[in-house]
């Protein structure tokens, strides 16, 4: 039985296709482990080495990778939801009701996306708190901390832009209140400080740009849909790639003990 298993394993790992992907076997020596991480298309974004200290659950909490997995879940469920959603005022609310009561497993799909978004907002804040309280934002990781702050902002923007899409009373009034705050933006909001210097009015300020008009309507729904489904996810993906790359370049946050970072 052991020989049969070994023959099957060799048939998989010794063929040219396998070797073209995994160019180094997992021999238990330091040099080969470093080669496997460095030269593998799937593993190369990971650090080539990591300290035992950094692997302790009480240190890293697993918050960063959980946040990334939630982003993948939201991307997958969001693409599926796009098949059943029309971003127009007459259809948006009823499409969500069809998802809830008509489409098989539609309510499950919507709730996975909805509660996954809540979980992602929570976990990205946990990740930022862990990074701060363990001093993992200090040199040489200041740049990656800034990238993380941008990702936190994009997470909030993703959550806010998706809030309008159900097109119910809660969504409409929440976005109305949220965008009304933009009126007081310095320079860019028509009620903000110094706005008269560049001629900001109710029909050309930052709130008007967000809403596509002076009130929440069809233009607002379409803009938020495009931002939520295309612009913000693409921006988040780009910064996630940079974030992972900097983890590799700067070293995992546990490589330097707390206080020495």
C-alpha positions as a printed NumPy array, in Angstrom:
array([[  0.   ,   0.   ,   0.   ],
       [  2.867,   2.359,   0.877],
       [  4.564,   1.634,  -2.452],
       [  1.332,   2.347,  -4.321],
       [  0.952,   5.674,  -2.555],
       [  4.579,   6.578,  -3.265],
       [  4.142,   5.69 ,  -6.945],
       [  1.023,   7.87 ,  -7.19 ],
       [  2.83 ,  10.734,  -5.45 ],
       [  5.799,  10.46 ,  -7.787],
       [  3.503,  10.383, -10.81 ],
       [  2.104,  13.763,  -9.742],
       [  5.231,  15.5  ,  -8.45 ],
       [  7.717,  14.268, -11.048],
       [  5.861,  15.293, -14.209],
       [  6.83 ,  18.418, -16.148],
       [  3.605,  20.326, -15.422],
       [  4.079,  20.042, -11.646],
       [  7.761,  20.97 , -11.879],
       [  6.977,  24.015, -14.007],
       [  4.825,  25.351, -11.145],
       [  6.666,  24.028,  -8.081],
       [ 10.315,  24.176,  -9.03 ],
       [ 11.681,  23.111,  -5.644],
       [ 10.481,  20.307,  -3.403],
       [  9.809,  20.843,   0.251],
       [ 12.995,  19.345,   1.665],
       [ 13.52 ,  20.131,   5.335],
       [ 16.511,  22.426,   5.012],
       [ 16.686,  26.193,   5.237],
       [ 18.087,  26.833,   1.75 ],
       [ 15.415,  24.848,  -0.053],
       [ 12.609,  26.407,   1.961],
       [ 13.876,  29.861,   0.977],
       [ 14.072,  28.802,  -2.679],
       [ 10.557,  27.412,  -2.609],
       [  9.111,  30.661,  -1.25 ],
       [ 11.184,  32.864,  -3.567],
       [ 10.603,  31.01 ,  -6.847],
       [  7.01 ,  29.842,  -6.461],
       [  4.315,  31.846,  -8.226],
       [  1.868,  31.339,  -5.342],
       [  4.237,  31.693,  -2.388],
       [  6.59 ,  34.457,  -3.54 ],
       [  4.58 ,  37.269,  -1.908],
       [  5.23 ,  35.72 ,   1.511],
       [  8.315,  36.563,   3.598],
       [ 11.124,  34.035,   3.161],
       [ 11.447,  33.684,   6.92 ],
       [  9.489,  34.628,  10.005],
       [ 10.243,  34.534,  13.701],
       [  8.418,  32.312,  16.154],
       [  7.421,  35.448,  18.012],
       [  5.537,  36.737,  14.982],
       [  3.632,  33.466,  14.596],
       [  2.073,  33.66 ,  18.042],
       [ -1.682,  34.067,  17.819],
       [ -1.681,  36.473,  20.755],
       [  0.563,  38.761,  18.684],
       [ -0.936,  38.845,  15.174],
       [ -4.565,  37.802,  15.974],
       [ -4.954,  36.678,  12.345],
       [ -6.856,  39.905,  11.678],
       [ -5.1  ,  40.83 ,   8.436],
       [ -5.603,  37.525,   6.645],
       [ -9.209,  37.285,   7.893],
       [ -9.865,  40.74 ,   6.431],
       [ -8.393,  39.626,   3.099],
       [-10.509,  36.455,   3.045],
       [-13.617,  38.54 ,   3.756],
       [-12.687,  40.788,   0.826],
       [-12.551,  37.71 ,  -1.416],
       [-15.953,  36.533,  -0.128],
       [-17.442,  39.976,  -0.772],
       [-15.978,  40.074,  -4.272],
       [-17.405,  36.647,  -5.119],
       [-20.863,  37.294,  -3.653],
       [-20.931,  40.806,  -5.122],
       [-20.345,  39.511,  -8.65 ],
       [-23.197,  37.009,  -8.198],
       [-25.504,  39.739,  -6.869],
       [-24.812,  41.855,  -9.963],
       [-26.637,  39.238, -12.075],
       [-29.865,  39.948, -10.184],
       [-29.637,  43.693,  -9.605],
       [-30.523,  46.638, -11.836],
       [-29.263,  50.067, -10.665],
       [-32.386,  52.013, -11.604],
       [-34.934,  53.684,  -9.345],
       [-37.949,  51.633, -10.558],
       [-36.139,  48.273, -10.279],
       [-33.525,  48.424,  -7.494],
       [-35.824,  47.903,  -4.486],
       [-37.88 ,  45.175,  -6.162],
       [-34.75 ,  43.347,  -7.343],
       [-33.636,  43.127,  -3.719],
       [-37.08 ,  41.813,  -2.755],
       [-36.86 ,  39.211,  -5.514],
       [-33.477,  38.17 ,  -4.132],
       [-34.999,  37.86 ,  -0.699],
       [-38.159,  35.934,  -1.602],
       [-37.958,  34.593,  -5.179],
       [-34.374,  33.713,  -6.201],
       [-33.268,  30.332,  -4.785],
       [-30.732,  30.964,  -2.004],
       [-30.909,  34.66 ,  -2.905],
       [-31.5  ,  35.747,   0.676],
       [-28.509,  33.679,   1.802],
       [-26.351,  35.267,  -0.913],
       [-27.428,  38.774,   0.028],
       [-26.886,  38.173,   3.741],
       [-23.43 ,  36.708,   3.103],
       [-22.542,  39.936,   1.307],
       [-24.215,  42.166,   3.869],
       [-22.856,  40.604,   7.04 ],
       [-19.513,  39.932,   5.373],
       [-19.228,  43.681,   4.789],
       [-19.944,  44.371,   8.47 ],
       [-17.365,  41.769,   9.445],
       [-14.754,  43.244,   7.097],
       [-15.196,  46.742,   8.565],
       [-14.819,  45.28 ,  12.055],
       [-11.786,  43.122,  11.209],
       [ -9.894,  45.869,   9.369],
       [-10.29 ,  48.051,  12.465],
       [ -9.074,  45.177,  14.653],
       [ -6.096,  44.761,  12.318],
       [ -5.25 ,  48.461,  12.544],
       [ -5.577,  48.39 ,  16.343],
       [ -3.292,  45.352,  16.591],
       [ -0.722,  47.015,  14.356],
       [ -0.806,  50.17 ,  16.474],
       [ -0.695,  48.548,  19.902],
       [  2.171,  46.213,  18.95 ],
       [  4.18 ,  49.114,  17.434],
       [  4.234,  47.37 ,  14.066],
       [  3.777,  50.681,  12.265],
       [  7.257,  51.931,  13.197],
       [ 10.395,  51.848,  11.054],
       [ 10.856,  50.268,   8.59 ],
       [  7.1  ,  49.827,   8.101],
       [  5.867,  53.429,   8.06 ],
       [  5.041,  53.264,   4.342],
       [  2.961,  50.114,   4.778],
       [  1.115,  51.754,   7.669],
       [  0.093,  54.586,   5.31 ],
       [ -1.05 ,  52.009,   2.743],
       [ -3.083,  50.355,   5.504],
       [ -4.746,  53.671,   6.405],
       [ -5.706,  54.104,   2.73 ],
       [ -7.168,  50.58 ,   2.734],
       [ -9.142,  51.427,   5.882],
       [-10.561,  54.487,   4.109],
       [-11.436,  52.424,   1.026],
       [-13.188,  49.871,   3.253],
       [-15.362,  52.618,   4.721],
       [-16.081,  53.985,   1.233],
       [-17.049,  50.517,  -0.012],
       [-19.421,  50.124,   2.919],
       [-20.935,  53.585,   2.476],
       [-21.377,  53.306,  -1.294],
       [-23.066,  49.925,  -0.935],
       [-25.489,  51.29 ,   1.635],
       [-27.577,  53.065,  -1.011],
       [-28.034,  50.117,  -3.368],
       [-31.053,  48.493,  -1.614],
       [-32.886,  51.779,  -2.357],
       [-35.128,  51.626,   0.702],
       [-35.958,  54.438,   3.121],
       [-33.048,  53.62 ,   5.418],
       [-30.579,  53.713,   2.504],
       [-31.9  ,  56.923,   0.96 ],
       [-31.95 ,  58.906,   4.187],
       [-28.619,  57.548,   5.416],
       [-26.93 ,  58.682,   2.198],
       [-28.796,  61.998,   2.347],
       [-27.445,  62.675,   5.825],
       [-23.973,  61.415,   4.918],
       [-23.625,  63.512,   1.784],
       [-25.069,  66.601,   3.515],
       [-21.907,  66.622,   5.619],
       [-19.961,  67.287,   2.416],
       [-21.593,  70.719,   2.203],
       [-19.318,  71.882,   5.032],
       [-16.093,  70.687,   3.372],
       [-13.484,  73.492,   3.363],
       [-13.146,  75.055,  -0.095],
       [-15.133,  72.303,  -1.858],
       [-18.443,  72.523,   0.028],
       [-20.678,  75.522,  -0.609],
       [-21.308,  75.939,   3.145],
       [-17.679,  75.27 ,   4.085],
       [-14.949,  77.743,   5.012],
       [-13.369,  79.675,   2.111],
       [-15.843,  78.227,  -0.397],
       [-16.622,  81.722,  -1.703],
       [-13.029,  82.056,  -2.886],
       [-13.579,  79.553,  -5.71 ],
       [-17.286,  80.192,  -6.234],
       [-18.784,  77.051,  -4.707],
       [-22.57 ,  76.876,  -4.985],
       [-25.219,  74.249,  -4.326],
       [-25.026,  73.099,  -7.953],
       [-21.239,  72.761,  -8.336],
       [-19.728,  71.716,  -4.982],
       [-18.464,  68.326,  -3.795],
       [-21.933,  67.244,  -2.604],
       [-23.32 ,  67.893,  -6.081],
       [-20.509,  65.767,  -7.534],
       [-21.327,  62.885,  -5.175],
       [-25.072,  62.974,  -5.809],
       [-25.027,  63.862,  -9.498],
       [-27.575,  66.547,  -8.596],
       [-28.943,  68.417,  -5.611],
       [-30.96 ,  65.491,  -4.227],
       [-30.584,  61.727,  -3.978],
       [-31.97 ,  60.255,  -7.191],
       [-31.245,  58.102, -10.236],
       [-27.892,  59.741, -10.913],
       [-26.851,  59.115,  -7.296],
       [-27.823,  55.448,  -7.451],
       [-25.865,  54.911, -10.672],
       [-22.784,  56.727,  -9.369],
       [-22.756,  54.774,  -6.124],
       [-23.24 ,  51.52 ,  -8.04 ],
       [-20.244,  52.216, -10.302],
       [-18.109,  53.311,  -7.354],
       [-19.125,  50.302,  -5.267],
       [-18.735,  47.667,  -7.995],
       [-15.81 ,  48.979, -10.041],
       [-13.83 ,  51.982,  -8.784],
       [-13.403,  51.19 ,  -5.087],
       [-12.801,  47.412,  -5.524],
       [-10.122,  48.037,  -8.168],
       [ -8.435,  50.637,  -5.969],
       [ -8.613,  48.312,  -2.955],
       [ -7.146,  45.434,  -4.976],
       [ -4.216,  47.587,  -6.096],
       [ -3.436,  48.726,  -2.567],
       [ -3.816,  45.181,  -1.182],
       [ -1.167,  44.013,  -3.662],
       [  1.138,  46.843,  -2.543],
       [  0.361,  46.041,   1.109],
       [  1.348,  42.378,   0.705],
       [  4.439,  43.331,  -1.27 ],
       [  5.59 ,  45.676,   1.485],
       [  5.077,  42.945,   4.073],
       [  7.561,  40.897,   2.089],
       [  9.984,  43.791,   1.588],
       [  9.86 ,  45.16 ,   5.14 ],
       [  9.504,  41.84 ,   6.952],
       [  6.627,  40.474,   8.974],
       [  5.684,  42.672,  11.928],
       [  6.747,  39.974,  14.381],
       [ 10.321,  39.84 ,  13.095],
       [ 11.286,  42.676,  15.45 ],
       [ 10.098,  42.453,  19.08 ],
       [  7.702,  45.077,  20.396],
       [  9.579,  48.179,  21.511],
       [ 12.424,  47.662,  18.999],
       [ 10.353,  48.282,  15.877]])
